[in-house]
Structures are given as C-alpha cells and as structure tokens.
Amino acid sequence: MPMTRQAKLAADIGGTFTDIVLEDGRKRWSGKVLTTTQAPELGVIEGIRLVLAESGLAAKDIAVFIHGTTLATNALIERKGAKTAFITTQGFRDIVEQGYEKRFDHYDLMIDRPVPLVPRTLRLEVKERLSADGEVLVPLEESAIAALAQKIIAEKVTSVAIGFLHAYAHDRHEKRVRELLAKRLPEQVTICISSEVAPEIREYERFSTTIANAYVRPLMASYLYRLRDGLKEMELDAPLFLMMSGGGLTTLETAARFPIRLVESGPAGGAILASEIAAECGLPEVLSFDMGGTTAKICLLSNGEPERARKFEIARAYRDMKGSGIPVRIPVIEMVEIGAGGGSIARVDRLSRITVGPDSAGSTPGPVCYGRGGSEPAVTDANLALGKIDPAYFAGGKIALDEAAARAALQKNIGEKLGLKDFWPAAGVTEIVEENMANAARVHAIERGRDIASCTMIAFGGGAPLHACRLAEKVGVHTVIVPRGAGVGSAIGFLRAPVAYEITRSAVVSLEEFDAARVNALISSMTADARAVVEPALGRRKPDIHIIADCRYIGQGHEIRVSVPVKTLAKSDGAKLKAEFERLYEQVYGLRIPHQEAEAITWSVTVSSPAIKPKRAAKAAKKPPPKPRSKRTVYDPALGRQVQVPVYWRFDMKPGAAVKGPAIIAEDETSTIVGANFKASVNSLGYIVLERTR
C-alpha cells in the first residue's frame, strides 16, 4: 500500500530574498535564495530544489505547496502593470482622479496627489444609469460598445476595468458590457468588473480596486501559470494555494482572477505565525515585528487574533502619508509597513541628518557588502560593521559578505559628511532605523487605543532578531519571543494558514428597524458563494464560518467591524448588534452617542478550514547554558560602546537554558542580539524568550 504524502512546502517572495520552508511531520528544512526579480519563479524553483536536496525528499513527496508574493504590490508601486482602460457611467470618469475631494495634508501646498493608474484618455464613458434600488434611469447604450472596443484595440490596451454606479447591488449593466466587449476584443485582453472585484458602496474605492486588479491581472496570471508549469517540469504536482492579504489561502485560479487580494500576502503569513505563537504561549496582547530585506511590518494582536480591515492603501507617494496612495477594498490584516529592511538605503540629507529608506537596494544590486555592484550603504552593511552579522555565515553561508566594503561605504557616505569615524556611522544608521520602527509602532498602537507596553513582542524575519531588543527598549516592551525558524517566519506562517475565502457585499440595514429576513437571505447567498471556493480543498472537514457587519451611527463616514452570530437572525438581534457596536465604539473613541440610530452598511462572510488548536508551551526545567562557539566584538547601544560578547549556536541551547546579555545567539537565517539589559532563555517549544532585566 503506497504511503500517504504529508510533506508541506511554502515559498515567500520578498523584495530581497525568497524564503523556502519544507515540513515533513516534525522535521523542518528551510533556505533563503536571492529573489530573481525579472523572473521570480526561477528563484522559487531554485529554492525548492535546495530544500529538497537537503531533506532527501522528492518532489512527488510534497502534499501541498503554499505561496505568497509581493509581485502584485511591486507592480503597483513601480507602475509596471498592464496598459489598462476604464469604462464607467457617463459623467463619472474623473472619480478616480478626484478621489475623496480633500487634501491629505491641509498645510502643505506642494503635495503630490496619487496619479491614477489609468490616464484620462483611457477612461471611457458609456450612457447608462441604474438607481440604488435597481431602477433603470438611463438605458445601457449597447450600440456605443463597438466604438469603445475599437478604441481599446487601437490604443493597444491589454486590460479593461468596468465600474458603473450602484453596480455593487445591481450588476446587470456591467455584465452586459463585459459580454459585448468579449465578443469584440482579442482573447488575450482581460476584463474585470467592479461587481465581482469589490461589490461595496463608495465609488472611488470600488473603481480604484477594480482598476488595480485589472492593472496587475495579466502580469500575475502569467507569473502564476509560469510557476505552475515550472513545478510540473520538476514533477511537483501537489495542490498549489496562494496566501491572501486577509490571512487565508485560495486556489491558483481564484488568485489569477483576483490578484489584488495578494498584495499583502507575505506580511499576512507573518501575522498568522504570530497568532499561533500567541496561542501556544498564552499571550493576551502581542506586538508582532517582522523585518525583512525591504520593509518592516508591525501588527497588533489581541487574544491571539490580528486586527483585520476592509481597506488598504498601496504605494503612498508622498512622505508615506495616509491618503497619498491607491486605496483598495480588500480583506487585509491591519498592520503598518515602513521602508525599514536590511536593504533600506542610508543617506545624509540636506539638514545633515541620517535618513534610512524607504527605498531599498533589494537583491540587485543589494547592500554594498553583497559585492553585486551596490555603492550606497544599507542597514545590512551597518549591522555587519557593528559585528551583529557573521560575514562568513550569512544566509547559512550561501552569501559571503565583504565587511571592508561595507565599512568603506558607510565612512564615505555617512562618516565623512558628519565627521564620524570607526563604528559610529553604522551605529547612527541602526539607531535611526530602530527609531523609525519604534515611532511606527507607537503611532499604530495609539491610533487603535492600545497600550503597547502591555504587549509581548514576537520578532521574526531575517532582520527582526537583530533589532528586537533595542526596539523593545524604545517602546517599553519587557518580553520578546524569537520563534524557531524566525528568519523565514512568514513562510512558516503560510503553512499554518487556513484555506479561506471572504465575500463582502453592501446592504444598508437599520439596527433599530432590523430587517432580519433580508439579512438572512444576503448572508445565505454569500456563504454559498464562499463555500464553493473553499470546500473543494477541505475534503470531509466542515468549514468554520465568520460573519462581520460594518456598522456606524447614521450620518457618519467610517465604520466599526462587529461580529455577527452564525445563526438564523431574528429582529431582536438588531438591538444586540447595536449594543456590541456601541461597546466597540466607546473602546475606540471613548464615548457613545446617546439616542443616535445606527446602521450596518456592509456584510462580510468568511468560510475557512477548521482551526487547529496548537500545543501549549510547558514550563521548562532549568538547564545549564552551552559553551559559546566563539566571541565577537559588537556595539551595544544600551552601553554606548563596543564590547566583546559570546556567540552561542541556537540549537546548542536546550529548553531551560539561559544566558545573560550582551550576547549573540546565531542560526542559519538570522542572529538574535541579546542586549545588555536582557537575558535570553529557551522555552519548551524551542523559542528564545528575551526578558528585560533592568
């Protein structure tokens, strides 16, 4: 009888590295390869071959492959998507340029507004108009579609987005135009309609999301199918799932159709990992800190669950300010992301200040120490110069680093301009990048009414363990956990993610005069659609269902997400929903508005594979620390000087072993810097626990 396949594979493409993780039972193998920017699938396949060779497993032993990528995000940021046209209701083509009709910075006269992905010449109009109730106010002028198709062909457009007024509730005009265009356009031209991509109220965000989806769909579909073909060539025929920004998995076909849902797939994997660790360690409040080669991500979790949202902003063009990017309405895990990774470039500005990021050296040319042609120092160069990184064992020894070149670049670009020598230019760079991350974490917590000092930090990604102690000191956190495999944390998170799909639709319902029959019918329809996506991957398992209503006081423009019980709702449930809404409203804003009616405007149904309860950490008996493998001179910011510290190999430290800082705990994909004010121990799950001693 043949053995059942059980090995699971994950790949996370970042801006600098592609991380690969392979798990077979309790065994795990992982690796990092430089991202092959021009053809990302080549780096993925190279990494898979490396971990398969290391494990001794064959491609046919893989039961499932889970993948996350920043390709869609990068295409939007770098404006490297398809040439796209937008068809909308006559008189409304400028909505995507008018935006919210307000300035995101009231006092800066020189702000740069986000430039639409579709130029005005390709924003096309058609006579049609449906009311919010579905009444035909202006019939669809079908005879005009032929002329629109001719213009699209003449302009060599390869992707079309369609968005009409009130299509979130009444989609027949959008579907008819898609049908007519499909008969007249070349087969390779992709067509997206807003009623399928983002069926929610608010035209600007719905149109923007649909355009962004159309903009990246040809690129993403091509990449995903190339990857599928490459996997087939190496005889890896396991089911392929894609990580979505909301923390769930979806099929290749759905991802190719709605690639906009993949924009934050990598960071979502990290949040899923942090959620599992919080459950294992019994942590009620968590700050997850994910630092890779290009960005750093901060996410807050409460009772093991990350905060989620329905809106995300891509490619902020002006000082990373809210409102200066492209808004998209997709399920997303709420986090703050800043340009502070290992490849983030350090400079001295006109005011003689050290600045770090947001631009990154990426994998090509990479930091100066990579020896691939980079000339501007990056955060990795600074960490190398400060002794935090072993130049002979970076990325498991796969990439040799040039420490002398890193020091020379730091001295030339930072030291000479500021009169700094020795290790101080590098110390200045790390201090600035750590303060940038600390400030982002503080603001993120304050905006959500959270006390950051009550959190336990979970640090992962190749860069986070290098900076976690200093960041914890800056934000007032007392305990930091560095999990096993921290350097490839997001990819490990992919393997813990549920197969899930979320469907959202707008329907305004008063919570005072609650129309239970209407809501039940809507939820039933949405649940059936979501089940159709998820259940084929579940076998005989029953899915979990979660329902959310976005609620607000009537007249307000912003909503609060309220959980809805999974049952047949009654009229009396309207009052219960309002009570929960007001409790959450007071938690966020500090007050309630008495005698004010409330309403739900958008409903979301998530169907997912059933959650698996993780094993809880037990108390580990004390054990003596191992002997250090070597010693290294490192700059410790708490002491303000260089000190010689012991270097321990992580897997020499058994559960219960502890060491005092300053010290280094090294492993293949990263190193944990134990600050002078911390002690490090290993818990029963093999996680490093850093605790402040003073």
mmCIF file of N, CA and C in Angstrom, residues 508-581:
data_model
loop_
_atom_site.group_PDB
_atom_site.id
_atom_site.type_symbol
_atom_site.label_atom_id
_atom_site.label_comp_id
_atom_site.label_asym_id
_atom_site.label_seq_id
_atom_site.Cartn_x
_atom_site.Cartn_y
_atom_site.Cartn_z
ATOM 1 N N VAL A 508 -27.437 48.344 3.143
ATOM 2 C CA VAL A 508 -27.684 49.233 4.285
ATOM 3 C C VAL A 508 -28.914 48.740 5.037
ATOM 4 N N VAL A 509 -28.708 48.412 6.324
ATOM 5 C CA VAL A 509 -29.785 47.867 7.160
ATOM 6 C C VAL A 509 -29.776 48.596 8.493
ATOM 7 N N SER A 510 -30.913 49.154 8.888
ATOM 8 C CA SER A 510 -31.026 49.826 10.180
ATOM 9 C C SER A 510 -30.953 48.799 11.305
ATOM 10 N N LEU A 511 -30.218 49.119 12.361
ATOM 11 C CA LEU A 511 -30.171 48.238 13.518
ATOM 12 C C LEU A 511 -31.359 48.457 14.439
ATOM 13 N N GLU A 512 -32.064 49.585 14.271
ATOM 14 C CA GLU A 512 -33.283 49.833 15.043
ATOM 15 C C GLU A 512 -34.471 49.092 14.418
ATOM 16 N N GLU A 513 -34.648 49.268 13.110
ATOM 17 C CA GLU A 513 -35.699 48.564 12.368
ATOM 18 C C GLU A 513 -35.040 47.430 11.586
ATOM 19 N N PHE A 514 -34.579 46.430 12.303
ATOM 20 C CA PHE A 514 -33.728 45.398 11.729
ATOM 21 C C PHE A 514 -34.533 44.452 10.845
ATOM 22 N N ASP A 515 -34.147 44.379 9.554
ATOM 23 C CA ASP A 515 -34.816 43.512 8.593
ATOM 24 C C ASP A 515 -34.091 42.168 8.569
ATOM 25 N N ALA A 516 -34.471 41.283 9.488
ATOM 26 C CA ALA A 516 -33.773 40.014 9.649
ATOM 27 C C ALA A 516 -33.893 39.131 8.404
ATOM 28 N N ALA A 517 -35.046 39.139 7.764
ATOM 29 C CA ALA A 517 -35.239 38.287 6.578
ATOM 30 C C ALA A 517 -34.287 38.695 5.459
ATOM 31 N N ARG A 518 -34.141 39.997 5.235
ATOM 32 C CA ARG A 518 -33.240 40.481 4.182
ATOM 33 C C ARG A 518 -31.795 40.096 4.490
ATOM 34 N N VAL A 519 -31.383 40.282 5.741
ATOM 35 C CA VAL A 519 -30.004 39.971 6.130
ATOM 36 C C VAL A 519 -29.743 38.467 6.029
ATOM 37 N N ASN A 520 -30.687 37.642 6.477
ATOM 38 C CA ASN A 520 -30.514 36.189 6.392
ATOM 39 C C ASN A 520 -30.357 35.727 4.947
ATOM 40 N N ALA A 521 -31.151 36.295 4.048
ATOM 41 C CA ALA A 521 -31.057 35.924 2.634
ATOM 42 C C ALA A 521 -29.704 36.321 2.055
ATOM 43 N N LEU A 522 -29.239 37.523 2.415
ATOM 44 C CA LEU A 522 -27.945 38.008 1.925
ATOM 45 C C LEU A 522 -26.814 37.119 2.426
ATOM 46 N N ILE A 523 -26.810 36.824 3.733
ATOM 47 C CA ILE A 523 -25.747 36.008 4.320
ATOM 48 C C ILE A 523 -25.765 34.601 3.743
ATOM 49 N N SER A 524 -26.943 34.048 3.519
ATOM 50 C CA SER A 524 -27.052 32.711 2.947
ATOM 51 C C SER A 524 -26.435 32.652 1.551
ATOM 52 N N SER A 525 -26.709 33.658 0.734
ATOM 53 C CA SER A 525 -26.159 33.708 -0.619
ATOM 54 C C SER A 525 -24.638 33.850 -0.586
ATOM 55 N N MET A 526 -24.125 34.735 0.272
ATOM 56 C CA MET A 526 -22.685 34.947 0.369
ATOM 57 C C MET A 526 -21.970 33.695 0.888
ATOM 58 N N THR A 527 -22.592 33.030 1.873
ATOM 59 C CA THR A 527 -21.994 31.817 2.433
ATOM 60 C C THR A 527 -21.878 30.727 1.375
ATOM 61 N N ALA A 528 -22.918 30.585 0.560
ATOM 62 C CA ALA A 528 -22.889 29.574 -0.502
ATOM 63 C C ALA A 528 -21.777 29.862 -1.498
ATOM 64 N N ASP A 529 -21.593 31.144 -1.865
ATOM 65 C CA ASP A 529 -20.532 31.503 -2.813
ATOM 66 C C ASP A 529 -19.150 31.230 -2.224
ATOM 67 N N ALA A 530 -18.954 31.562 -0.944
ATOM 68 C CA ALA A 530 -17.652 31.340 -0.307
ATOM 69 C C ALA A 530 -17.377 29.846 -0.126
ATOM 70 N N ARG A 531 -18.416 29.081 0.219
ATOM 71 C CA ARG A 531 -18.253 27.629 0.350
ATOM 72 C C ARG A 531 -17.787 26.996 -0.960
ATOM 73 N N ALA A 532 -18.305 27.510 -2.078
ATOM 74 C CA ALA A 532 -17.950 26.945 -3.378
ATOM 75 C C ALA A 532 -16.467 27.077 -3.659
ATOM 76 N N VAL A 533 -15.820 28.124 -3.108
ATOM 77 C CA VAL A 533 -14.381 28.319 -3.305
ATOM 78 C C VAL A 533 -13.571 27.432 -2.369
ATOM 79 N N VAL A 534 -14.039 27.282 -1.123
ATOM 80 C CA VAL A 534 -13.227 26.658 -0.071
ATOM 81 C C VAL A 534 -13.424 25.150 0.032
ATOM 82 N N GLU A 535 -14.668 24.678 -0.057
ATOM 83 C CA GLU A 535 -14.962 23.288 0.285
ATOM 84 C C GLU A 535 -14.241 22.246 -0.569
ATOM 85 N N PRO A 536 -13.953 22.517 -1.872
ATOM 86 C CA PRO A 536 -13.206 21.504 -2.621
ATOM 87 C C PRO A 536 -11.849 21.150 -2.015
ATOM 88 N N ALA A 537 -11.275 22.074 -1.230
ATOM 89 C CA ALA A 537 -9.959 21.820 -0.619
ATOM 90 C C ALA A 537 -10.065 21.187 0.770
ATOM 91 N N LEU A 538 -11.291 21.027 1.293
ATOM 92 C CA LEU A 538 -11.449 20.563 2.668
ATOM 93 C C LEU A 538 -11.698 19.072 2.793
ATOM 94 N N GLY A 539 -12.074 18.413 1.701
ATOM 95 C CA GLY A 539 -12.424 17.003 1.822
ATOM 96 C C GLY A 539 -13.688 16.855 2.651
ATOM 97 N N ARG A 540 -13.605 16.043 3.704
ATOM 98 C CA ARG A 540 -14.782 15.788 4.549
ATOM 99 C C ARG A 540 -14.887 16.741 5.742
ATOM 100 N N ARG A 541 -13.916 17.596 5.893
ATOM 101 C CA ARG A 541 -13.939 18.513 7.050
ATOM 102 C C ARG A 541 -15.011 19.581 6.893
ATOM 103 N N LYS A 542 -15.631 19.956 8.000
ATOM 104 C CA LYS A 542 -16.633 21.018 7.983
ATOM 105 C C LYS A 542 -15.943 22.369 8.139
ATOM 106 N N PRO A 543 -16.335 23.369 7.364
ATOM 107 C CA PRO A 543 -15.662 24.668 7.447
ATOM 108 C C PRO A 543 -16.128 25.491 8.643
ATOM 109 N N ASP A 544 -15.289 26.424 9.058
ATOM 110 C CA ASP A 544 -15.682 27.455 10.022
ATOM 111 C C ASP A 544 -16.258 28.635 9.250
ATOM 112 N N ILE A 545 -17.236 29.293 9.839
ATOM 113 C CA ILE A 545 -17.876 30.451 9.199
ATOM 114 C C ILE A 545 -17.833 31.631 10.167
ATOM 115 N N HIS A 546 -17.392 32.776 9.671
ATOM 116 C CA HIS A 546 -17.356 34.002 10.468
ATOM 117 C C HIS A 546 -18.067 35.106 9.694
ATOM 118 N N ILE A 547 -18.907 35.862 10.389
ATOM 119 C CA ILE A 547 -19.694 36.922 9.752
ATOM 120 C C ILE A 547 -19.394 38.245 10.450
ATOM 121 N N ILE A 548 -19.182 39.275 9.663
ATOM 122 C CA ILE A 548 -18.876 40.608 10.186
ATOM 123 C C ILE A 548 -19.825 41.629 9.542
ATOM 124 N N ALA A 549 -20.300 42.573 10.334
ATOM 125 C CA ALA A 549 -21.074 43.705 9.825
ATOM 126 C C ALA A 549 -20.302 44.990 10.104
ATOM 127 N N ASP A 550 -20.139 45.820 9.090
ATOM 128 C CA ASP A 550 -19.511 47.136 9.271
ATOM 129 C C ASP A 550 -20.604 48.117 9.665
ATOM 130 N N CYS A 551 -20.540 48.600 10.906
ATOM 131 C CA CYS A 551 -21.616 49.418 11.466
ATOM 132 C C CYS A 551 -21.143 50.835 11.764
ATOM 133 N N ARG A 552 -22.102 51.752 11.793
ATOM 134 C CA ARG A 552 -21.799 53.158 12.089
ATOM 135 C C ARG A 552 -23.067 53.828 12.599
ATOM 136 N N TYR A 553 -22.868 54.964 13.259
ATOM 137 C CA TYR A 553 -24.007 55.828 13.541
ATOM 138 C C TYR A 553 -24.448 56.473 12.225
ATOM 139 N N ILE A 554 -25.750 56.609 12.023
ATOM 140 C CA ILE A 554 -26.267 57.180 10.782
ATOM 141 C C ILE A 554 -25.687 58.581 10.573
ATOM 142 N N GLY A 555 -25.152 58.815 9.385
ATOM 143 C CA GLY A 555 -24.560 60.109 9.062
ATOM 144 C C GLY A 555 -23.050 60.114 9.127
ATOM 145 N N GLN A 556 -22.466 59.070 9.761
ATOM 146 C CA GLN A 556 -21.015 59.010 9.835
ATOM 147 C C GLN A 556 -20.437 58.414 8.547
ATOM 148 N N GLY A 557 -19.141 58.631 8.355
ATOM 149 C CA GLY A 557 -18.480 58.144 7.147
ATOM 150 C C GLY A 557 -17.516 57.010 7.387
ATOM 151 N N HIS A 558 -17.395 56.544 8.627
ATOM 152 C CA HIS A 558 -16.476 55.458 8.953
ATOM 153 C C HIS A 558 -17.197 54.427 9.797
ATOM 154 N N GLU A 559 -16.774 53.159 9.651
ATOM 155 C CA GLU A 559 -17.477 52.065 10.305
ATOM 156 C C GLU A 559 -16.584 51.328 11.293
ATOM 157 N N ILE A 560 -17.226 50.544 12.152
ATOM 158 C CA ILE A 560 -16.553 49.640 13.082
ATOM 159 C C ILE A 560 -17.039 48.228 12.787
ATOM 160 N N ARG A 561 -16.097 47.288 12.754
ATOM 161 C CA ARG A 561 -16.429 45.897 12.429
ATOM 162 C C ARG A 561 -17.022 45.195 13.655
ATOM 163 N N VAL A 562 -18.201 44.618 13.475
ATOM 164 C CA VAL A 562 -18.924 43.957 14.563
ATOM 165 C C VAL A 562 -19.186 42.511 14.173
ATOM 166 N N SER A 563 -18.864 41.575 15.066
ATOM 167 C CA SER A 563 -19.116 40.155 14.801
ATOM 168 C C SER A 563 -20.611 39.867 14.846
ATOM 169 N N VAL A 564 -21.049 39.030 13.912
ATOM 170 C CA VAL A 564 -22.453 38.641 13.812
ATOM 171 C C VAL A 564 -22.549 37.151 14.117
ATOM 172 N N PRO A 565 -23.477 36.727 14.977
ATOM 173 C CA PRO A 565 -23.587 35.300 15.286
ATOM 174 C C PRO A 565 -23.968 34.488 14.050
ATOM 175 N N VAL A 566 -23.403 33.281 13.964
ATOM 176 C CA VAL A 566 -23.686 32.401 12.826
ATOM 177 C C VAL A 566 -24.948 31.605 13.155
ATOM 178 N N LYS A 567 -26.075 32.164 12.778
ATOM 179 C CA LYS A 567 -27.370 31.532 13.032
ATOM 180 C C LYS A 567 -28.410 32.249 12.181
ATOM 181 N N THR A 568 -29.625 31.779 12.222
ATOM 182 C CA THR A 568 -30.721 32.497 11.576
ATOM 183 C C THR A 568 -31.096 33.673 12.468
ATOM 184 N N LEU A 569 -30.900 34.866 11.974
ATOM 185 C CA LEU A 569 -31.095 36.063 12.790
ATOM 186 C C LEU A 569 -32.579 36.391 12.949
ATOM 187 N N ALA A 570 -32.916 36.970 14.101
ATOM 188 C CA ALA A 570 -34.273 37.448 14.382
ATOM 189 C C ALA A 570 -34.252 38.965 14.502
ATOM 190 N N LYS A 571 -35.404 39.575 14.520
ATOM 191 C CA LYS A 571 -35.483 41.032 14.613
ATOM 192 C C LYS A 571 -34.794 41.551 15.873
ATOM 193 N N SER A 572 -34.872 40.781 16.954
ATOM 194 C CA SER A 572 -34.264 41.207 18.221
ATOM 195 C C SER A 572 -32.740 41.264 18.148
ATOM 196 N N ASP A 573 -32.134 40.597 17.158
ATOM 197 C CA ASP A 573 -30.678 40.622 17.040
ATOM 198 C C ASP A 573 -30.159 41.994 16.616
ATOM 199 N N GLY A 574 -31.019 42.826 16.040
ATOM 200 C CA GLY A 574 -30.604 44.180 15.689
ATOM 201 C C GLY A 574 -30.152 44.958 16.911
ATOM 202 N N ALA A 575 -30.908 44.839 18.021
ATOM 203 C CA ALA A 575 -30.547 45.535 19.257
ATOM 204 C C ALA A 575 -29.246 44.989 19.831
ATOM 205 N N LYS A 576 -29.029 43.672 19.698
ATOM 206 C CA LYS A 576 -27.792 43.079 20.206
ATOM 207 C C LYS A 576 -26.586 43.561 19.399
ATOM 208 N N LEU A 577 -26.757 43.657 18.081
ATOM 209 C CA LEU A 577 -25.674 44.172 17.247
ATOM 210 C C LEU A 577 -25.356 45.618 17.595
ATOM 211 N N LYS A 578 -26.397 46.411 17.853
ATOM 212 C CA LYS A 578 -26.146 47.815 18.207
ATOM 213 C C LYS A 578 -25.410 47.916 19.537
ATOM 214 N N ALA A 579 -25.781 47.079 20.506
ATOM 215 C CA ALA A 579 -25.107 47.116 21.808
ATOM 216 C C ALA A 579 -23.623 46.781 21.664
ATOM 217 N N GLU A 580 -23.306 45.783 20.832
ATOM 218 C CA GLU A 580 -21.913 45.424 20.614
ATOM 219 C C GLU A 580 -21.182 46.522 19.847
ATOM 220 N N PHE A 581 -21.866 47.121 18.877
ATOM 221 C CA PHE A 581 -21.266 48.237 18.137
ATOM 222 C C PHE A 581 -20.926 49.388 19.077
#
